[in-house]
C-alpha atoms as a printed R data frame, in Angstrom:
    type eleno elety resid chain resno       x       y       z
1   ATOM     1    CA   MET     A     1   0.001   0.002  -0.003
2   ATOM     2    CA   ARG     A     2   1.406   3.367  -0.997
3   ATOM     3    CA   TYR     A     3   1.565   6.552   1.053
4   ATOM     4    CA   PRO     A     4  -1.986   7.181   2.387
5   ATOM     5    CA   ILE     A     5  -3.734  10.448   1.559
6   ATOM     6    CA   LEU     A     6  -5.704  11.324   4.702
7   ATOM     7    CA   ALA     A     7  -8.522  13.838   4.434
8   ATOM     8    CA   GLU     A     8  -9.029  16.660   6.926
9   ATOM     9    CA   ALA     A     9 -12.081  16.548   9.175
10  ATOM    10    CA   GLY     A    10 -14.969  18.509   7.665
11  ATOM    11    CA   SER     A    11 -13.435  18.615   4.191
12  ATOM    12    CA   GLY     A    12 -16.096  16.369   2.684
13  ATOM    13    CA   TYR     A    13 -13.443  14.201   1.030
14  ATOM    14    CA   PRO     A    14 -12.533  10.569   1.818
15  ATOM    15    CA   ASN     A    15  -9.146   9.180   2.727
16  ATOM    16    CA   VAL     A    16  -7.496   7.681  -0.359
17  ATOM    17    CA   LEU     A    17  -5.214   4.657  -0.210
18  ATOM    18    CA   TRP     A    18  -3.507   3.687  -3.462
19  ATOM    19    CA   ALA     A    19  -2.668   0.010  -3.509
20  ATOM    20    CA   ASP     A    20  -1.613  -2.815  -5.784
21  ATOM    21    CA   ILE     A    21  -1.265  -6.583  -5.646
22  ATOM    22    CA   LYS     A    22   1.497  -8.283  -7.589
23  ATOM    23    CA   VAL     A    23   1.867 -12.055  -7.828
24  ATOM    24    CA   ASP     A    24   4.563 -13.915  -9.745
25  ATOM    25    CA   PRO     A    25   2.798 -15.103 -12.927
26  ATOM    26    CA   ASP     A    26   4.667 -18.421 -12.683
27  ATOM    27    CA   PHE     A    27   3.420 -19.125  -9.161
28  ATOM    28    CA   ARG     A    28   1.148 -22.193  -9.286
29  ATOM    29    CA   ASP     A    29  -1.565 -21.225  -6.773
30  ATOM    30    CA   LYS     A    30  -1.969 -17.579  -7.679
31  ATOM    31    CA   ILE     A    31  -5.605 -17.163  -6.645
32  ATOM    32    CA   PRO     A    32  -5.264 -18.227  -2.960
33  ATOM    33    CA   LEU     A    33  -2.122 -16.089  -2.611
34  ATOM    34    CA   ARG     A    34  -3.797 -13.108  -4.240
35  ATOM    35    CA   ASP     A    35  -6.825 -13.545  -1.969
36  ATOM    36    CA   LEU     A    36  -4.563 -13.608   1.077
37  ATOM    37    CA   LEU     A    37  -2.862 -10.374   0.005
38  ATOM    38    CA   PHE     A    38  -6.235  -8.794  -0.775
39  ATOM    39    CA   ASP     A    39  -7.614  -9.627   2.681
40  ATOM    40    CA   SER     A    40  -4.455  -8.211   4.310
41  ATOM    41    CA   MET     A    41  -4.779  -5.051   2.240
42  ATOM    42    CA   VAL     A    42  -8.402  -4.505   3.267
43  ATOM    43    CA   ALA     A    43  -7.586  -5.211   6.918
44  ATOM    44    CA   ARG     A    44  -4.798  -2.620   6.861
45  ATOM    45    CA   ALA     A    45  -7.110  -0.109   5.157
46  ATOM    46    CA   MET     A    46  -9.696  -0.641   7.909
47  ATOM    47    CA   GLU     A    47  -7.024   0.019  10.546
48  ATOM    48    CA   ILE     A    48  -6.144   3.289   8.838
49  ATOM    49    CA   ASP     A    49  -9.823   4.205   8.531
50  ATOM    50    CA   ASN     A    50 -10.426   3.532  12.243
51  ATOM    51    CA   SER     A    51  -7.531   5.770  13.319
52  ATOM    52    CA   ALA     A    52  -8.120   8.592  10.800
53  ATOM    53    CA   PRO     A    53 -10.126  11.755  11.612
54  ATOM    54    CA   VAL     A    54 -12.431  10.994   8.662
55  ATOM    55    CA   LYS     A    55 -14.208   7.625   8.805
56  ATOM    56    CA   ASN     A    56 -14.575   7.252   5.060
57  ATOM    57    CA   THR     A    57 -11.801   5.580   3.098
58  ATOM    58    CA   LYS     A    58 -11.332   4.497  -0.498
59  ATOM    59    CA   ILE     A    59  -8.832   1.945  -1.707
60  ATOM    60    CA   CYS     A    60  -7.823   2.819  -5.269
61  ATOM    61    CA   CYS     A    61  -5.801   0.922  -7.832
62  ATOM    62    CA   ASN     A    62  -4.912   1.697 -11.416
63  ATOM    63    CA   TYR     A    63  -3.995  -0.635 -14.253
64  ATOM    64    CA   LEU     A    64  -3.277  -0.272 -17.930
65  ATOM    65    CA   THR     A    65  -6.299  -1.240 -19.997
66  ATOM    66    CA   THR     A    66  -4.291  -4.251 -21.254
67  ATOM    67    CA   GLU     A    67  -3.910  -5.669 -17.716
68  ATOM    68    CA   THR     A    68  -7.270  -7.406 -17.921
69  ATOM    69    CA   GLU     A    69  -6.472 -10.179 -15.431
70  ATOM    70    CA   SER     A    70  -5.784  -7.713 -12.612
71  ATOM    71    CA   ILE     A    71  -8.760  -5.539 -13.558
72  ATOM    72    CA   ASP     A    72 -11.129  -8.524 -13.603
73  ATOM    73    CA   TYR     A    73  -9.812  -9.716 -10.237
74  ATOM    74    CA   PHE     A    74 -10.478  -6.408  -8.487
75  ATOM    75    CA   LEU     A    75 -13.899  -6.090 -10.124
76  ATOM    76    CA   SER     A    76 -14.747  -9.555  -8.772
77  ATOM    77    CA   LYS     A    77 -13.861  -8.274  -5.274
78  ATOM    78    CA   GLY     A    78 -16.354  -5.415  -5.402
79  ATOM    79    CA   PHE     A    79 -14.152  -2.635  -6.795
80  ATOM    80    CA   LYS     A    80 -15.979  -0.175  -9.034
81  ATOM    81    CA   PRO     A    81 -14.554   1.531 -12.140
82  ATOM    82    CA   THR     A    82 -14.222   5.307 -12.039
83  ATOM    83    CA   ASP     A    83 -12.619   7.957 -14.237
84  ATOM    84    CA   GLY     A    84  -9.510   6.711 -16.014
85  ATOM    85    CA   ILE     A    85  -6.042   8.206 -16.263
86  ATOM    86    CA   TYR     A    86  -4.158   9.153 -19.397
87  ATOM    87    CA   ASN     A    87  -0.383   8.816 -19.535
88  ATOM    88    CA   MET     A    88   0.954  11.573 -21.772
89  ATOM    89    CA   ALA     A    89   4.404  12.223 -23.213
90  ATOM    90    CA   ARG     A    90   6.080  15.245 -24.770
91  ATOM    91    CA   ASP     A    91   9.007  14.860 -27.189
92  ATOM    92    CA   LEU     A    92  11.610  17.344 -25.934
93  ATOM    93    CA   THR     A    93  13.644  17.165 -29.128
94  ATOM    94    CA   LYS     A    94  10.887  19.254 -30.721
95  ATOM    95    CA   PRO     A    95  10.753  23.038 -30.204
96  ATOM    96    CA   VAL     A    96   9.123  24.323 -27.017
97  ATOM    97    CA   THR     A    97   7.039  27.494 -27.019
98  ATOM    98    CA   GLU     A    98   7.259  29.631 -23.884
99  ATOM    99    CA   ALA     A    99   4.272  31.936 -23.387
100 ATOM   100    CA   VAL     A   100   4.768  35.372 -21.865
101 ATOM   101    CA   ALA     A   101   3.978  35.491 -18.164
102 ATOM   102    CA   PRO     A   102   1.430  37.957 -16.777
103 ATOM   103    CA   GLU     A   103   2.983  41.165 -15.470
104 ATOM   104    CA   GLY     A   104   3.935  41.490 -11.839
105 ATOM   105    CA   LEU     A   105   5.086  37.908 -11.298
106 ATOM   106    CA   GLU     A   106   8.480  36.576 -10.292
107 ATOM   107    CA   ILE     A   107   9.182  33.099 -11.700
108 ATOM   108    CA   ILE     A   108  11.983  31.090 -10.118
109 ATOM   109    CA   GLU     A   109  13.417  27.568  -9.956
110 ATOM   110    CA   TRP     A   110  12.460  26.659  -6.402
111 ATOM   111    CA   ARG     A   111  13.780  23.601  -4.570
112 ATOM   112    CA   MET     A   112  11.993  24.369  -1.287
113 ATOM   113    CA   GLU     A   113  15.007  23.817   0.934
114 ATOM   114    CA   THR     A   114  13.543  25.111   4.222
115 ATOM   115    CA   GLU     A   115  10.620  23.830   6.258
116 ATOM   116    CA   GLY     A   116   8.889  27.179   5.844
117 ATOM   117    CA   GLU     A   117   9.158  26.998   2.057
118 ATOM   118    CA   LYS     A   118   7.800  23.459   2.040
119 ATOM   119    CA   ALA     A   119   4.875  24.510   4.229
120 ATOM   120    CA   ARG     A   120   4.033  27.374   1.844
121 ATOM   121    CA   TYR     A   121   4.080  24.995  -1.122
122 ATOM   122    CA   ILE     A   122   1.885  22.425   0.639
123 ATOM   123    CA   GLU     A   123  -0.629  25.105   1.641
124 ATOM   124    CA   ALA     A   124  -0.965  26.234  -1.993
125 ATOM   125    CA   PHE     A   125  -1.065  22.667  -3.322
126 ATOM   126    CA   ASN     A   126  -3.824  21.665  -0.899
127 ATOM   127    CA   THR     A   127  -5.848  24.762  -1.778
128 ATOM   128    CA   VAL     A   128  -5.946  23.646  -5.418
129 ATOM   129    CA   PHE     A   129  -6.203  19.900  -4.724
130 ATOM   130    CA   PRO     A   130  -8.299  19.562  -1.520
131 ATOM   131    CA   GLU     A   131  -9.414  16.093  -2.643
132 ATOM   132    CA   LYS     A   132  -5.837  14.760  -2.498
133 ATOM   133    CA   PRO     A   133  -4.049  16.738   0.235
134 ATOM   134    CA   TRP     A   134  -0.306  16.364   0.611
135 ATOM   135    CA   SER     A   135   1.766  16.967   3.739
136 ATOM   136    CA   VAL     A   136   5.192  18.381   4.507
137 ATOM   137    CA   GLU     A   137   6.158  14.893   5.670
138 ATOM   138    CA   GLY     A   138   5.089  13.419   2.330
139 ATOM   139    CA   LEU     A   139   6.981  16.101   0.440
140 ATOM   140    CA   ASP     A   140  10.083  15.485   2.563
141 ATOM   141    CA   TYR     A   141   9.854  11.764   1.811
142 ATOM   142    CA   PHE     A   142   9.650  12.424  -1.935
143 ATOM   143    CA   MET     A   143  12.567  14.838  -1.826
144 ATOM   144    CA   GLN     A   144  14.811  12.117  -0.414
145 ATOM   145    CA   SER     A   145  14.384  10.061  -3.602
146 ATOM   146    CA   ASP     A   146  16.832   9.956  -6.501
147 ATOM   147    CA   MET     A   147  14.104  11.401  -8.727
148 ATOM   148    CA   TRP     A   148  14.369  14.763  -6.957
149 ATOM   149    CA   ALA     A   149  18.164  14.931  -6.978
150 ATOM   150    CA   CYS     A   150  18.142  17.241 -10.024
151 ATOM   151    CA   GLY     A   151  14.508  18.271  -9.748
152 ATOM   152    CA   THR     A   152  12.918  21.627  -9.067
153 ATOM   153    CA   ALA     A   153   9.560  23.363  -8.891
154 ATOM   154    CA   ILE     A   154   9.310  26.265 -11.295
155 ATOM   155    CA   THR     A   155   7.054  28.594  -9.357
156 ATOM   156    CA   ALA     A   156   5.452  31.972 -10.024
157 ATOM   157    CA   PHE     A   157   5.127  34.373  -7.077
158 ATOM   158    CA   SER     A   158   2.988  37.456  -6.712
159 ATOM   159    CA   GLY     A   159   4.720  39.288  -3.913
160 ATOM   160    CA   GLY     A   160   5.265  36.515  -1.416
161 ATOM   161    CA   ASP     A   161   2.273  34.460  -2.523
162 ATOM   162    CA   ILE     A   162   2.417  31.443  -4.809
163 ATOM   163    CA   ALA     A   163   0.467  32.019  -8.023
164 ATOM   164    CA   SER     A   164   1.336  28.829  -9.928
165 ATOM   165    CA   SER     A   165   3.815  25.962  -9.917
166 ATOM   166    CA   ILE     A   166   5.019  22.946 -11.874
167 ATOM   167    CA   MET     A   167   7.151  20.205 -10.338
168 ATOM   168    CA   LEU     A   168   9.925  18.704 -12.469
169 ATOM   169    CA   TYR     A   169  11.788  15.541 -11.585
170 ATOM   170    CA   TRP     A   170  13.498  12.638 -13.284
171 ATOM   171    CA   ALA     A   171  11.782   9.360 -14.066
172 ATOM   172    CA   PRO     A   172  13.652   6.217 -12.986
173 ATOM   173    CA   GLY     A   173  15.633   4.950 -15.969
174 ATOM   174    CA   PRO     A   174  16.398   1.323 -16.858
175 ATOM   175    CA   LYS     A   175  20.096   2.094 -16.561
176 ATOM   176    CA   GLU     A   176  21.882   3.704 -13.638
177 ATOM   177    CA   GLY     A   177  22.469   7.403 -14.219
178 ATOM   178    CA   GLU     A   178  20.203   7.519 -17.259
179 ATOM   179    CA   ARG     A   179  18.234  10.766 -17.377
180 ATOM   180    CA   ASN     A   180  16.543  10.693 -20.771
181 ATOM   181    CA   ALA     A   181  13.040  10.793 -19.309
182 ATOM   182    CA   ALA     A   182  11.553  13.195 -16.786
183 ATOM   183    CA   CYS     A   183   8.195  14.098 -15.287
184 ATOM   184    CA   THR     A   184   6.128  17.280 -15.337
185 ATOM   185    CA   GLU     A   185   3.704  16.861 -12.456
186 ATOM   186    CA   ASN     A   186   1.742  18.738  -9.775
187 ATOM   187    CA   ILE     A   187   0.879  21.493 -12.233
188 ATOM   188    CA   PHE     A   188  -1.429  24.022 -10.609
189 ATOM   189    CA   VAL     A   189  -2.598  27.636 -10.824
190 ATOM   190    CA   MET     A   190  -4.185  29.383  -7.863
191 ATOM   191    CA   PRO     A   191  -7.836  30.343  -8.517
192 ATOM   192    CA   GLN     A   192  -7.236  34.103  -8.750
193 ATOM   193    CA   TRP     A   193  -4.563  33.589 -11.442
194 ATOM   194    CA   ARG     A   194  -6.480  31.319 -13.793
195 ATOM   195    CA   ARG     A   195  -7.472  32.202 -17.388
196 ATOM   196    CA   LYS     A   196  -4.350  34.369 -17.784
197 ATOM   197    CA   GLY     A   197  -2.113  31.894 -19.622
198 ATOM   198    CA   LEU     A   198   0.020  31.250 -16.553
199 ATOM   199    CA   GLY     A   199  -0.313  27.468 -16.694
200 ATOM   200    CA   SER     A   200   0.902  27.310 -20.295
201 ATOM   201    CA   CYS     A   201   3.711  29.711 -19.424
202 ATOM   202    CA   LEU     A   202   5.039  27.511 -16.608
203 ATOM   203    CA   ILE     A   203   4.640  24.303 -18.595
204 ATOM   204    CA   GLY     A   204   6.715  25.839 -21.385
205 ATOM   205    CA   LYS     A   205   9.400  26.916 -18.926
206 ATOM   206    CA   GLY     A   206   9.346  23.452 -17.357
207 ATOM   207    CA   LEU     A   207   9.775  21.692 -20.685
208 ATOM   208    CA   SER     A   208  12.658  24.017 -21.590
209 ATOM   209    CA   TYR     A   209  14.298  23.322 -18.210
210 ATOM   210    CA   LEU     A   210  14.127  19.562 -18.774
211 ATOM   211    CA   ALA     A   211  15.442  19.830 -22.333
212 ATOM   212    CA   ARG     A   212  18.409  21.926 -21.131
213 ATOM   213    CA   HIS     A   213  19.200  19.254 -18.548
214 ATOM   214    CA   GLY     A   214  19.325  16.448 -21.091
215 ATOM   215    CA   ALA     A   215  15.833  14.956 -20.961
216 ATOM   216    CA   LYS     A   216  14.482  13.690 -24.264
217 ATOM   217    CA   THR     A   217  10.916  13.014 -23.096
218 ATOM   218    CA   ALA     A   218   8.611  14.516 -20.471
219 ATOM   219    CA   PHE     A   219   5.793  12.455 -18.963
220 ATOM   220    CA   LEU     A   220   2.691  13.283 -16.969
221 ATOM   221    CA   GLU     A   221  -0.567  11.714 -15.827
222 ATOM   222    CA   VAL     A   222  -3.977  13.374 -16.030
223 ATOM   223    CA   ARG     A   223  -7.498  12.272 -15.222
224 ATOM   224    CA   ALA     A   224  -9.413  11.429 -18.380
225 ATOM   225    CA   ASN     A   225 -12.309  13.693 -17.349
226 ATOM   226    CA   ASN     A   226 -10.079  16.767 -16.873
227 ATOM   227    CA   ILE     A   227 -10.884  18.185 -20.298
228 ATOM   228    CA   LYS     A   228  -9.395  21.648 -19.689
229 ATOM   229    CA   ALA     A   229  -6.039  20.234 -18.617
230 ATOM   230    CA   LEU     A   230  -6.038  17.773 -21.528
231 ATOM   231    CA   ASP     A   231  -6.574  20.620 -23.989
232 ATOM   232    CA   ILE     A   232  -3.690  22.610 -22.508
233 ATOM   233    CA   TYR     A   233  -1.324  19.647 -22.540
234 ATOM   234    CA   LYS     A   234  -2.171  18.799 -26.138
235 ATOM   235    CA   ARG     A   235  -1.542  22.411 -27.175
236 ATOM   236    CA   MET     A   236   1.846  22.190 -25.443
237 ATOM   237    CA   GLY     A   237   2.774  19.141 -27.517
238 ATOM   238    CA   TYR     A   238   1.894  16.244 -25.204
239 ATOM   239    CA   GLU     A   239   0.373  13.115 -26.698
240 ATOM   240    CA   ILE     A   240  -1.609  10.315 -25.050
241 ATOM   241    CA   ILE     A   241   0.488   7.148 -25.026
242 ATOM   242    CA   LYS     A   242  -1.386   4.896 -22.576
243 ATOM   243    CA   GLU     A   243  -4.686   4.705 -20.736
244 ATOM   244    CA   GLN     A   244  -5.202   3.337 -17.244
245 ATOM   245    CA   LYS     A   245  -8.382   2.172 -15.554
246 ATOM   246    CA   VAL     A   246  -8.930   3.368 -11.996
247 ATOM   247    CA   LEU     A   247 -10.892   1.114  -9.636
248 ATOM   248    CA   GLU     A   248 -12.211   2.057  -6.186
249 ATOM   249    CA   TYR     A   249 -13.415   0.196  -3.091
250 ATOM   250    CA   SER     A   250 -15.104   2.062  -0.233
251 ATOM   251    CA   ILE     A   251 -14.644   1.397   3.453
252 ATOM   252    CA   GLY     A   252 -16.672   3.156   6.136
253 ATOM   253    CA   ASN     A   253 -19.547   5.569   5.598
C-alpha cells in the first residue's frame, strides 16, 4: 500500500489509499495467494480508517487497460470503475514554445530547501487539490528520492504568494544514471490567477528546463475527465500514449 492520503475533518473528502497486488505469474496457486494479500490489504485499510479523523476511506488501484487479469480480479472483489487516467508524453527534441507570463510575477526555480518553504508549497497545493491533500512529511519523503536529486519546482510568485507551480523531476531509468526521461507533475494555478495563460507559461518553462538538462521526453498523468487540462497539454505538444483504468473500493460511511 502506497503513502496514504488522509482527508481533513470537515473537508467532505474521503481518505485515499492507493494500492496494488502483484503475484509472480509463474506461481502455481496464484488465486489463494492473491486472496490472502487482498484480505491483508483490506484489513490494513480498515485500521487506517479507524484511526483517521475521517471515517470514510477508499482503496484505489490503477492498471493499464491491457492488464485485464488484474482488472477482472479487483472487479470480482467489489471494486468499481471510475474515471480513467491518461499517460501523456512530450518529445523534448521538438521546439518548445514559452508563453509570456502575466505582469507582476516573479518566476523562479524553487527547490523548497527550508521547512517554511515546504509549508508554503503544501498550503498552496492543498488549496488547489483539496481532494488529495499532501503533507510536509510526504513532500520530505519524496525529496529524499533519486528522482528529486536534479529536480525543481518552477514557481510563479505574486509578492510573497504562490500564483502557480510545476514540479519537475526525473523518471527512474532502466540504466543507472540515465536521465533521458523526466516528469512534469503537480501542475497548478491558484484560482485568482487562472485564465491568464500562466499554466501554459510555466509548462513551457518546465519543458525548456528539462530539455536543457538532457531529458528527451517529459511524462505526466492526467485524469481522463479533466478536459481543460487535456486541452492545454495537447496544445503544449503532449500526446496520449497509454490509458489506465482506476478502480475504487469504499470502506466506512
